[in-house]
Short mmCIF file of C-alpha atoms in Angstrom, two decimals:
data_model
loop_
_atom_site.label_atom_id
_atom_site.label_comp_id
_atom_site.label_asym_id
_atom_site.label_seq_id
_atom_site.Cartn_x
_atom_site.Cartn_y
_atom_site.Cartn_z
CA PHE A 1 101.42 144.45 185.04
CA GLY A 2 99.16 144.78 187.99
CA PHE A 3 95.29 145.27 187.92
CA SER A 4 94.98 147.85 190.48
CA PRO A 5 95.18 150.70 187.98
CA VAL A 6 92.33 149.11 185.82
CA LEU A 7 89.96 148.04 188.41
CA GLY A 8 86.58 149.74 188.10
CA ARG A 9 87.66 151.34 184.76
CA PRO A 10 85.83 150.33 181.22
CA PHE A 11 87.93 148.10 179.29
CA GLU A 12 88.20 150.70 176.47
CA ASP A 13 90.16 152.92 178.95
CA TRP A 14 93.14 150.61 179.27
CA ILE A 15 93.26 148.08 176.48
CA GLU A 16 93.07 148.47 172.79
CA PRO A 17 89.52 148.75 171.20
CA GLU A 18 89.24 145.38 169.60
CA VAL A 19 90.17 143.44 172.61
CA ALA A 20 87.87 145.70 174.86
CA ALA A 21 84.95 144.98 172.12
CA ARG A 22 85.66 141.16 172.85
CA MET A 23 85.72 141.39 176.46
CA ASN A 24 82.61 143.40 176.50
CA ALA A 25 80.93 140.78 174.20
CA ASN A 26 81.92 138.12 176.72
CA ASP A 27 80.41 139.73 179.47
CA ARG A 28 77.20 140.29 177.39
CA LEU A 29 77.17 136.52 176.50
CA VAL A 30 77.48 135.62 180.45
CA VAL A 31 74.63 137.95 181.29
CA GLU A 32 72.37 136.79 178.50
CA SER A 33 73.15 133.09 178.86
CA GLY A 34 73.29 133.07 182.54
CA GLN A 35 76.26 130.36 182.04
CA VAL A 36 80.03 130.24 183.39
CA LEU A 37 82.33 131.18 180.51
CA ARG A 38 85.77 129.86 180.34
CA LEU A 39 88.26 131.37 177.95
CA SER A 40 91.76 131.32 176.76
CA GLU A 41 93.03 134.82 175.57
CA THR A 42 95.89 136.67 174.51
CA ALA A 43 96.19 140.57 174.63
CA SER A 44 98.89 143.05 173.83
CA ILE A 45 99.35 145.45 176.63
CA GLY A 46 101.90 148.09 175.99
CA ASN A 47 104.60 146.07 174.38
CA ARG A 48 104.06 142.88 175.76
CA THR A 49 101.95 139.96 174.56
CA LEU A 50 100.18 138.56 177.77
CA HIS A 51 98.18 135.31 177.74
CA PHE A 52 95.37 134.69 180.09
CA GLU A 53 92.86 132.19 181.38
CA THR A 54 89.55 133.86 182.19
CA ILE A 55 86.53 132.50 184.08
CA LEU A 56 83.39 134.67 184.09
CA VAL A 57 80.72 133.63 186.34
CA PRO A 58 77.16 135.12 186.56
CA VAL A 59 75.97 136.28 189.97
CA ARG A 60 72.31 136.44 190.65
CA ASP A 61 69.85 138.59 192.63
CA ALA A 62 67.15 136.97 194.86
CA GLU A 63 64.81 136.88 191.78
CA GLY A 64 67.51 135.06 189.79
CA ARG A 65 68.52 137.99 187.58
CA VAL A 66 71.96 138.17 186.54
CA THR A 67 73.27 141.41 188.19
CA ARG A 68 76.92 140.99 188.31
CA ILE A 69 79.83 139.15 186.76
CA LEU A 70 82.66 137.47 189.06
CA GLY A 71 85.71 137.40 186.99
CA SER A 72 88.98 135.55 187.59
CA VAL A 73 91.88 135.96 185.50
CA ARG A 74 95.19 133.86 185.75
CA ASP A 75 98.21 135.00 183.81
CA ARG A 76 99.47 131.95 181.83
CA THR A 77 102.19 133.91 180.00
CA ALA A 78 105.36 132.21 181.43
CA GLN A 79 103.56 129.01 180.97
CA VAL A 80 102.66 129.69 177.24
CA GLN A 81 106.24 130.92 176.73
CA ALA A 82 107.73 127.68 178.20
CA GLU A 83 105.52 125.23 175.89
#
C-alpha cells in the first residue's frame, strides 16, 4: 500500500467511514488543542489489517493560529505481527 493515490483526498474517499470519522476527529483535536497528538492505530484497507504509529503536529501561522497539520505515519504492521 502506498500513499500516493490518497494524498490530498478526503479520508472518506479511500477508507471505511468509521475510520475516516476517527481520523477527522483526531485532526479536529489537534486544531482545537494546539497540541501534538501521538496515536497507535489499526485500519483495514482492502483485505489487509494494517498497524500504524501516527504523529500529528499543529502548524501555526504568524498570529499563532493552527492553519495546517503536519502528519507522520509509520507502518508498524510487520513489527506487530512479529510480536
